[in-house]
PDB file of C-alpha atoms in Angstrom:
ATOM      1  CA  ALA A   1      -0.018  -0.015  -0.006  1.00  0.00           C
ATOM      2  CA  GLN A   2       1.107   3.484  -0.693  1.00  0.00           C
ATOM      3  CA  SER A   3       1.958   5.958   2.055  1.00  0.00           C
ATOM      4  CA  VAL A   4       3.173   9.510   2.192  1.00  0.00           C
ATOM      5  CA  SER A   5       5.428  11.005   4.856  1.00  0.00           C
ATOM      6  CA  GLN A   6       5.655  14.699   5.557  1.00  0.00           C
ATOM      7  CA  HIS A   7       8.341  15.036   8.145  1.00  0.00           C
ATOM      8  CA  ASN A   8       7.733  18.635   9.206  1.00  0.00           C
ATOM      9  CA  HIS A   9       4.541  19.100  11.194  1.00  0.00           C
ATOM     10  CA  HIS A  10       4.842  22.829  11.685  1.00  0.00           C
ATOM     11  CA  VAL A  11       7.295  25.216  10.034  1.00  0.00           C
ATOM     12  CA  ILE A  12       7.685  28.884  10.976  1.00  0.00           C
ATOM     13  CA  LEU A  13       9.445  31.229   8.623  1.00  0.00           C
ATOM     14  CA  SER A  14       9.964  34.960   8.350  1.00  0.00           C
ATOM     15  CA  GLU A  15       8.816  36.738   5.200  1.00  0.00           C
ATOM     16  CA  ALA A  16      11.267  36.473   2.309  1.00  0.00           C
ATOM     17  CA  ALA A  17      12.837  33.307   3.750  1.00  0.00           C
ATOM     18  CA  SER A  18      13.162  30.311   1.457  1.00  0.00           C
ATOM     19  CA  LEU A  19      10.865  27.336   1.912  1.00  0.00           C
ATOM     20  CA  GLU A  20      11.454  23.598   1.437  1.00  0.00           C
ATOM     21  CA  LEU A  21       8.795  21.128   2.648  1.00  0.00           C
ATOM     22  CA  GLY A  22       9.734  17.483   2.561  1.00  0.00           C
ATOM     23  CA  CYS A  23       7.593  14.689   1.068  1.00  0.00           C
ATOM     24  CA  ASN A  24       8.492  11.031   0.754  1.00  0.00           C
ATOM     25  CA  TYR A  25       6.317   8.328  -0.587  1.00  0.00           C
ATOM     26  CA  SER A  26       6.460   4.593  -0.413  1.00  0.00           C
ATOM     27  CA  TYR A  27       5.641   2.837  -3.679  1.00  0.00           C
ATOM     28  CA  GLY A  28       8.067   1.229  -6.084  1.00  0.00           C
ATOM     29  CA  GLY A  29       6.139   1.711  -9.274  1.00  0.00           C
ATOM     30  CA  THR A  30       5.000   4.629 -11.358  1.00  0.00           C
ATOM     31  CA  VAL A  31       3.338   7.431  -9.445  1.00  0.00           C
ATOM     32  CA  ASN A  32       1.533  10.668  -9.919  1.00  0.00           C
ATOM     33  CA  LEU A  33       2.447  13.253  -7.254  1.00  0.00           C
ATOM     34  CA  PHE A  34       0.597  16.327  -6.052  1.00  0.00           C
ATOM     35  CA  TRP A  35       0.940  19.150  -3.660  1.00  0.00           C
ATOM     36  CA  TYR A  36      -2.243  20.748  -2.275  1.00  0.00           C
ATOM     37  CA  VAL A  37      -2.633  23.866  -0.105  1.00  0.00           C
ATOM     38  CA  GLN A  38      -5.406  24.562   2.314  1.00  0.00           C
ATOM     39  CA  TYR A  39      -5.639  28.241   3.405  1.00  0.00           C
ATOM     40  CA  PRO A  40      -7.403  28.884   6.690  1.00  0.00           C
ATOM     41  CA  GLY A  41     -11.119  28.332   6.226  1.00  0.00           C
ATOM     42  CA  GLN A  42     -10.753  27.404   2.513  1.00  0.00           C
ATOM     43  CA  HIS A  43     -10.870  24.270   0.477  1.00  0.00           C
ATOM     44  CA  LEU A  44      -7.966  22.286  -0.795  1.00  0.00           C
ATOM     45  CA  GLN A  45      -6.345  23.800  -3.868  1.00  0.00           C
ATOM     46  CA  LEU A  46      -3.908  22.162  -6.238  1.00  0.00           C
ATOM     47  CA  LEU A  47      -0.497  23.848  -6.188  1.00  0.00           C
ATOM     48  CA  LEU A  48       1.212  21.598  -8.737  1.00  0.00           C
ATOM     49  CA  LYS A  49       1.291  18.003  -9.987  1.00  0.00           C
ATOM     50  CA  TYR A  50       3.743  15.644 -11.547  1.00  0.00           C
ATOM     51  CA  PHE A  51       2.721  12.895 -13.956  1.00  0.00           C
ATOM     52  CA  SER A  52       5.805  12.369 -16.167  1.00  0.00           C
ATOM     53  CA  GLY A  53       8.576  14.193 -17.967  1.00  0.00           C
ATOM     54  CA  ASP A  54      10.636  17.046 -16.439  1.00  0.00           C
ATOM     55  CA  PRO A  55      11.084  16.173 -12.789  1.00  0.00           C
ATOM     56  CA  LEU A  56      11.099  19.849 -11.835  1.00  0.00           C
ATOM     57  CA  VAL A  57       7.509  21.011 -11.809  1.00  0.00           C
ATOM     58  CA  LYS A  58       6.417  24.617 -11.558  1.00  0.00           C
ATOM     59  CA  GLY A  59       3.110  25.450  -9.960  1.00  0.00           C
ATOM     60  CA  ILE A  60       1.057  28.411  -9.008  1.00  0.00           C
ATOM     61  CA  LYS A  61       2.095  31.297  -6.765  1.00  0.00           C
ATOM     62  CA  GLY A  62       5.826  30.762  -7.347  1.00  0.00           C
ATOM     63  CA  PHE A  63       5.947  27.173  -5.921  1.00  0.00           C
ATOM     64  CA  GLU A  64       7.917  24.403  -7.511  1.00  0.00           C
ATOM     65  CA  ALA A  65       8.625  20.739  -6.661  1.00  0.00           C
ATOM     66  CA  GLU A  66      11.272  18.312  -7.685  1.00  0.00           C
ATOM     67  CA  PHE A  67      10.636  14.617  -8.209  1.00  0.00           C
ATOM     68  CA  ILE A  68      13.677  12.554  -7.302  1.00  0.00           C
ATOM     69  CA  LYS A  69      12.751   8.966  -8.068  1.00  0.00           C
ATOM     70  CA  SER A  70      15.849   7.447  -6.449  1.00  0.00           C
ATOM     71  CA  LYS A  71      14.922   9.112  -3.200  1.00  0.00           C
ATOM     72  CA  PHE A  72      11.120   8.579  -3.496  1.00  0.00           C
ATOM     73  CA  SER A  73      10.841  12.292  -2.793  1.00  0.00           C
ATOM     74  CA  PHE A  74       8.770  15.246  -4.074  1.00  0.00           C
ATOM     75  CA  ASN A  75       9.818  18.209  -2.032  1.00  0.00           C
ATOM     76  CA  LEU A  76       8.037  21.555  -2.363  1.00  0.00           C
ATOM     77  CA  ARG A  77      10.087  24.791  -2.671  1.00  0.00           C
ATOM     78  CA  LYS A  78       9.578  28.521  -2.850  1.00  0.00           C
ATOM     79  CA  PRO A  79      12.492  30.951  -2.980  1.00  0.00           C
ATOM     80  CA  SER A  80      10.793  33.703  -0.927  1.00  0.00           C
ATOM     81  CA  VAL A  81       7.701  33.186   1.159  1.00  0.00           C
ATOM     82  CA  GLN A  82       5.043  35.793   1.850  1.00  0.00           C
ATOM     83  CA  TRP A  83       2.644  36.200   4.804  1.00  0.00           C
ATOM     84  CA  SER A  84      -0.190  35.055   2.505  1.00  0.00           C
ATOM     85  CA  ASP A  85       1.563  31.631   2.147  1.00  0.00           C
ATOM     86  CA  THR A  86       0.481  30.826   5.695  1.00  0.00           C
ATOM     87  CA  ALA A  87      -1.516  27.611   5.212  1.00  0.00           C
ATOM     88  CA  GLU A  88      -1.507  23.830   5.501  1.00  0.00           C
ATOM     89  CA  TYR A  89       0.335  21.989   2.782  1.00  0.00           C
ATOM     90  CA  PHE A  90      -0.407  18.390   1.771  1.00  0.00           C
ATOM     91  CA  CYS A  91       1.576  16.049  -0.382  1.00  0.00           C
ATOM     92  CA  ALA A  92      -0.380  13.317  -2.114  1.00  0.00           C
ATOM     93  CA  VAL A  93       0.256  10.375  -4.419  1.00  0.00           C
ATOM     94  CA  ASN A  94      -1.643   7.985  -6.603  1.00  0.00           C
ATOM     95  CA  THR A  95      -0.872   5.502  -9.344  1.00  0.00           C
ATOM     96  CA  PRO A  96      -1.825   5.831 -12.955  1.00  0.00           C
ATOM     97  CA  TYR A  97      -3.334   2.398 -13.220  1.00  0.00           C
ATOM     98  CA  SER A  98      -6.957   1.340 -13.514  1.00  0.00           C
ATOM     99  CA  GLY A  99      -8.096   4.808 -14.242  1.00  0.00           C
ATOM    100  CA  ASN A 100      -6.028   6.376 -11.500  1.00  0.00           C
ATOM    101  CA  THR A 101      -6.225   5.197  -7.897  1.00  0.00           C
ATOM    102  CA  PRO A 102      -7.538   7.436  -5.107  1.00  0.00           C
ATOM    103  CA  LEU A 103      -5.164  10.003  -3.692  1.00  0.00           C
ATOM    104  CA  VAL A 104      -3.136   9.017  -0.589  1.00  0.00           C
ATOM    105  CA  PHE A 105      -2.307  12.142   1.446  1.00  0.00           C
ATOM    106  CA  GLY A 106       0.414  12.871   3.953  1.00  0.00           C
ATOM    107  CA  LYS A 107      -0.540  14.375   7.359  1.00  0.00           C
ATOM    108  CA  GLY A 108       0.265  17.833   6.187  1.00  0.00           C
ATOM    109  CA  THR A 109       2.723  20.556   7.155  1.00  0.00           C
ATOM    110  CA  ARG A 110       1.478  23.736   8.703  1.00  0.00           C
ATOM    111  CA  LEU A 111       3.398  26.782   7.473  1.00  0.00           C
ATOM    112  CA  SER A 112       3.275  29.944   9.488  1.00  0.00           C
ATOM    113  CA  VAL A 113       4.906  33.076   7.934  1.00  0.00           C
ATOM    114  CA  ILE A 114       5.638  35.899  10.281  1.00  0.00           C
ATOM    115  CA  ALA A 115       6.555  39.433   9.519  1.00  0.00           C
TER     116      ALA A 115
ATOM    117  CA  ASP B   1     -18.059  27.627 -14.083  1.00  0.00           C
ATOM    118  CA  ALA B   2     -19.202  26.318 -10.696  1.00  0.00           C
ATOM    119  CA  GLY B   3     -16.739  24.335  -8.649  1.00  0.00           C
ATOM    120  CA  VAL B   4     -17.523  21.284  -6.546  1.00  0.00           C
ATOM    121  CA  THR B   5     -20.342  22.179  -4.229  1.00  0.00           C
ATOM    122  CA  GLN B   6     -21.153  20.431  -1.012  1.00  0.00           C
ATOM    123  CA  SER B   7     -23.998  20.678   1.388  1.00  0.00           C
ATOM    124  CA  PRO B   8     -24.581  21.355   4.159  1.00  0.00           C
ATOM    125  CA  THR B   9     -21.461  23.333   5.192  1.00  0.00           C
ATOM    126  CA  HIS B  10     -21.841  22.523   8.858  1.00  0.00           C
ATOM    127  CA  LEU B  11     -23.838  19.911  10.700  1.00  0.00           C
ATOM    128  CA  ILE B  12     -24.240  18.869  14.328  1.00  0.00           C
ATOM    129  CA  LYS B  13     -25.617  15.394  15.100  1.00  0.00           C
ATOM    130  CA  THR B  14     -25.875  13.268  18.199  1.00  0.00           C
ATOM    131  CA  ARG B  15     -24.374   9.848  18.641  1.00  0.00           C
ATOM    132  CA  GLY B  16     -26.396   7.080  16.977  1.00  0.00           C
ATOM    133  CA  GLN B  17     -28.030   9.335  14.415  1.00  0.00           C
ATOM    134  CA  HIS B  18     -27.775   9.091  10.701  1.00  0.00           C
ATOM    135  CA  VAL B  19     -26.354  11.682   8.326  1.00  0.00           C
ATOM    136  CA  THR B  20     -26.468  12.369   4.580  1.00  0.00           C
ATOM    137  CA  LEU B  21     -23.951  14.620   2.913  1.00  0.00           C
ATOM    138  CA  ARG B  22     -24.314  15.813  -0.634  1.00  0.00           C
ATOM    139  CA  CYS B  23     -21.919  16.707  -3.454  1.00  0.00           C
ATOM    140  CA  SER B  24     -22.375  18.188  -6.886  1.00  0.00           C
ATOM    141  CA  PRO B  25     -19.285  17.716  -9.106  1.00  0.00           C
ATOM    142  CA  ILE B  26     -18.014  20.175 -11.680  1.00  0.00           C
ATOM    143  CA  SER B  27     -20.085  20.024 -14.828  1.00  0.00           C
ATOM    144  CA  GLY B  28     -18.701  17.313 -17.064  1.00  0.00           C
ATOM    145  CA  HIS B  29     -16.855  15.461 -14.281  1.00  0.00           C
ATOM    146  CA  LYS B  30     -18.104  11.912 -13.982  1.00  0.00           C
ATOM    147  CA  SER B  31     -15.873  10.793 -11.150  1.00  0.00           C
ATOM    148  CA  VAL B  32     -16.565  11.701  -7.549  1.00  0.00           C
ATOM    149  CA  SER B  33     -14.585  10.714  -4.470  1.00  0.00           C
ATOM    150  CA  TRP B  34     -15.198  11.247  -0.788  1.00  0.00           C
ATOM    151  CA  TYR B  35     -12.562  11.924   1.832  1.00  0.00           C
ATOM    152  CA  GLN B  36     -12.590  12.300   5.606  1.00  0.00           C
ATOM    153  CA  GLN B  37     -10.226  14.862   7.126  1.00  0.00           C
ATOM    154  CA  VAL B  38      -9.868  14.658  10.894  1.00  0.00           C
ATOM    155  CA  LEU B  39      -8.337  17.693  12.615  1.00  0.00           C
ATOM    156  CA  GLY B  40      -4.564  17.636  12.309  1.00  0.00           C
ATOM    157  CA  GLN B  41      -4.477  14.885   9.662  1.00  0.00           C
ATOM    158  CA  GLY B  42      -4.469  14.623   5.947  1.00  0.00           C
ATOM    159  CA  PRO B  43      -7.648  13.563   4.088  1.00  0.00           C
ATOM    160  CA  GLN B  44      -8.350   9.799   4.121  1.00  0.00           C
ATOM    161  CA  PHE B  45     -10.064   8.136   1.193  1.00  0.00           C
ATOM    162  CA  ILE B  46     -13.578   6.842   1.779  1.00  0.00           C
ATOM    163  CA  PHE B  47     -15.178   6.086  -1.649  1.00  0.00           C
ATOM    164  CA  GLN B  48     -14.746   6.625  -5.326  1.00  0.00           C
ATOM    165  CA  TYR B  49     -17.573   6.525  -7.858  1.00  0.00           C
ATOM    166  CA  TYR B  50     -17.402   6.671 -11.600  1.00  0.00           C
ATOM    167  CA  GLU B  51     -20.393   6.553 -13.918  1.00  0.00           C
ATOM    168  CA  LYS B  52     -22.583   5.645 -10.913  1.00  0.00           C
ATOM    169  CA  GLU B  53     -20.503   2.559 -10.013  1.00  0.00           C
ATOM    170  CA  GLU B  54     -18.330   2.215  -6.962  1.00  0.00           C
ATOM    171  CA  ARG B  55     -14.725   2.038  -8.111  1.00  0.00           C
ATOM    172  CA  GLY B  56     -12.948   2.022  -4.769  1.00  0.00           C
ATOM    173  CA  ARG B  57     -13.585   1.918  -1.063  1.00  0.00           C
ATOM    174  CA  GLY B  58     -11.198   2.961   1.743  1.00  0.00           C
ATOM    175  CA  ASN B  59     -10.793   1.347   5.146  1.00  0.00           C
ATOM    176  CA  PHE B  60     -14.029   2.576   6.679  1.00  0.00           C
ATOM    177  CA  PRO B  61     -16.717   0.490   8.436  1.00  0.00           C
ATOM    178  CA  ASP B  62     -19.909  -0.537   6.710  1.00  0.00           C
ATOM    179  CA  ARG B  63     -21.715   2.285   8.495  1.00  0.00           C
ATOM    180  CA  PHE B  64     -20.357   4.426   5.648  1.00  0.00           C
ATOM    181  CA  SER B  65     -22.127   4.113   2.317  1.00  0.00           C
ATOM    182  CA  ALA B  66     -22.389   6.259  -0.780  1.00  0.00           C
ATOM    183  CA  ARG B  67     -24.088   6.430  -4.125  1.00  0.00           C
ATOM    184  CA  GLN B  68     -23.878   8.426  -7.377  1.00  0.00           C
ATOM    185  CA  PHE B  69     -26.841   9.598  -9.279  1.00  0.00           C
ATOM    186  CA  PRO B  70     -27.481   9.849 -13.118  1.00  0.00           C
ATOM    187  CA  ASN B  71     -26.520  13.508 -12.959  1.00  0.00           C
ATOM    188  CA  TYR B  72     -23.186  12.475 -11.327  1.00  0.00           C
ATOM    189  CA  SER B  73     -24.006  14.119  -8.041  1.00  0.00           C
ATOM    190  CA  SER B  74     -23.265  11.941  -5.002  1.00  0.00           C
ATOM    191  CA  GLU B  75     -24.383  11.233  -1.405  1.00  0.00           C
ATOM    192  CA  LEU B  76     -22.368  10.029   1.475  1.00  0.00           C
ATOM    193  CA  ASN B  77     -24.371   8.339   4.212  1.00  0.00           C
ATOM    194  CA  VAL B  78     -23.152   7.544   7.664  1.00  0.00           C
ATOM    195  CA  ASN B  79     -25.271   5.431  10.111  1.00  0.00           C
ATOM    196  CA  ALA B  80     -25.016   5.048  13.837  1.00  0.00           C
ATOM    197  CA  LEU B  81     -22.732   8.096  14.241  1.00  0.00           C
ATOM    198  CA  LEU B  82     -19.880   7.895  16.704  1.00  0.00           C
ATOM    199  CA  LEU B  83     -17.980  10.785  18.279  1.00  0.00           C
ATOM    200  CA  GLY B  84     -14.975   9.721  16.195  1.00  0.00           C
ATOM    201  CA  ASP B  85     -16.898  10.491  13.020  1.00  0.00           C
ATOM    202  CA  SER B  86     -16.520  14.204  13.764  1.00  0.00           C
ATOM    203  CA  ALA B  87     -14.500  15.495  10.831  1.00  0.00           C
ATOM    204  CA  LEU B  88     -14.461  17.548   7.627  1.00  0.00           C
ATOM    205  CA  TYR B  89     -15.895  15.514   4.822  1.00  0.00           C
ATOM    206  CA  LEU B  90     -14.478  16.463   1.402  1.00  0.00           C
ATOM    207  CA  CYS B  91     -15.874  15.650  -1.992  1.00  0.00           C
ATOM    208  CA  ALA B  92     -13.634  15.766  -5.057  1.00  0.00           C
ATOM    209  CA  SER B  93     -14.492  15.433  -8.722  1.00  0.00           C
ATOM    210  CA  ARG B  94     -12.169  14.595 -11.535  1.00  0.00           C
ATOM    211  CA  VAL B  95     -11.770  14.744 -15.250  1.00  0.00           C
ATOM    212  CA  ASP B  96     -11.598  11.272 -16.761  1.00  0.00           C
ATOM    213  CA  ARG B  97     -10.944  11.938 -20.421  1.00  0.00           C
ATOM    214  CA  GLY B  98      -8.011  13.189 -22.464  1.00  0.00           C
ATOM    215  CA  PRO B  99      -4.360  12.903 -21.574  1.00  0.00           C
ATOM    216  CA  PRO B 100      -3.590  11.681 -18.081  1.00  0.00           C
ATOM    217  CA  ALA B 101      -1.702  14.831 -17.486  1.00  0.00           C
ATOM    218  CA  ASN B 102      -5.033  16.628 -17.505  1.00  0.00           C
ATOM    219  CA  TYR B 103      -6.356  14.478 -14.719  1.00  0.00           C
ATOM    220  CA  GLY B 104      -6.745  16.430 -11.524  1.00  0.00           C
ATOM    221  CA  TYR B 105      -8.870  16.320  -8.474  1.00  0.00           C
ATOM    222  CA  THR B 106     -10.915  19.397  -7.617  1.00  0.00           C
ATOM    223  CA  PHE B 107     -12.092  19.525  -4.055  1.00  0.00           C
ATOM    224  CA  GLY B 108     -15.188  21.098  -2.538  1.00  0.00           C
ATOM    225  CA  SER B 109     -15.120  23.243   0.646  1.00  0.00           C
ATOM    226  CA  GLY B 110     -16.337  20.271   2.657  1.00  0.00           C
ATOM    227  CA  THR B 111     -19.012  19.540   5.245  1.00  0.00           C
ATOM    228  CA  ARG B 112     -17.951  20.014   8.852  1.00  0.00           C
ATOM    229  CA  LEU B 113     -19.668  17.235  10.863  1.00  0.00           C
ATOM    230  CA  THR B 114     -19.725  17.430  14.611  1.00  0.00           C
ATOM    231  CA  VAL B 115     -21.047  14.463  16.588  1.00  0.00           C
ATOM    232  CA  VAL B 116     -21.954  15.203  20.196  1.00  0.00           C
TER     233      VAL B 116
END
């Protein structure tokens, strides 16, 4: 069975600091990878996704993620965070077989950006 | 274009009661999935429906059931509610045609269920 580990439970950064949130998954085959963001009081929104091709994926709001197959990782990065990036971030994985399996989510990382 | 809509937004029930949650997918999306998000955790998969057929079920007891209607909307039913069923219930719809790279799950805002 697939699983996703997000090692950082809560990250606190100052504005303009660089961000990297870790995500590791456990599945030896082909995977689709996703990062979702949940702003306070809002629904889950897709930041970016990886299906195939270039392992460096660029998403919305200046976020990017790099798929490193040998490390089973899909870390999320942003060069300079803003206060408005304060939110909960979820990494998720599924497999592209049988019409795509359901998403398996990590427990999430709460990001707090302070002035 | 309307997103995924869920109703009600908030609900309070007592233990042992039954609850029905509703979801309308994005127009043209034939696949609907349900997830449970307990406070401090990531969403957990409950059910997936495609073309009115169940295509997947997560590790939830038989008290949880769902169905999808001809218009692709969906209901999630939970019987004999327990305190531990208190959570945010999320519905997601998905495109199921075209290149796989277009596949993506769009989530609704959820129904916050509190069992007292």
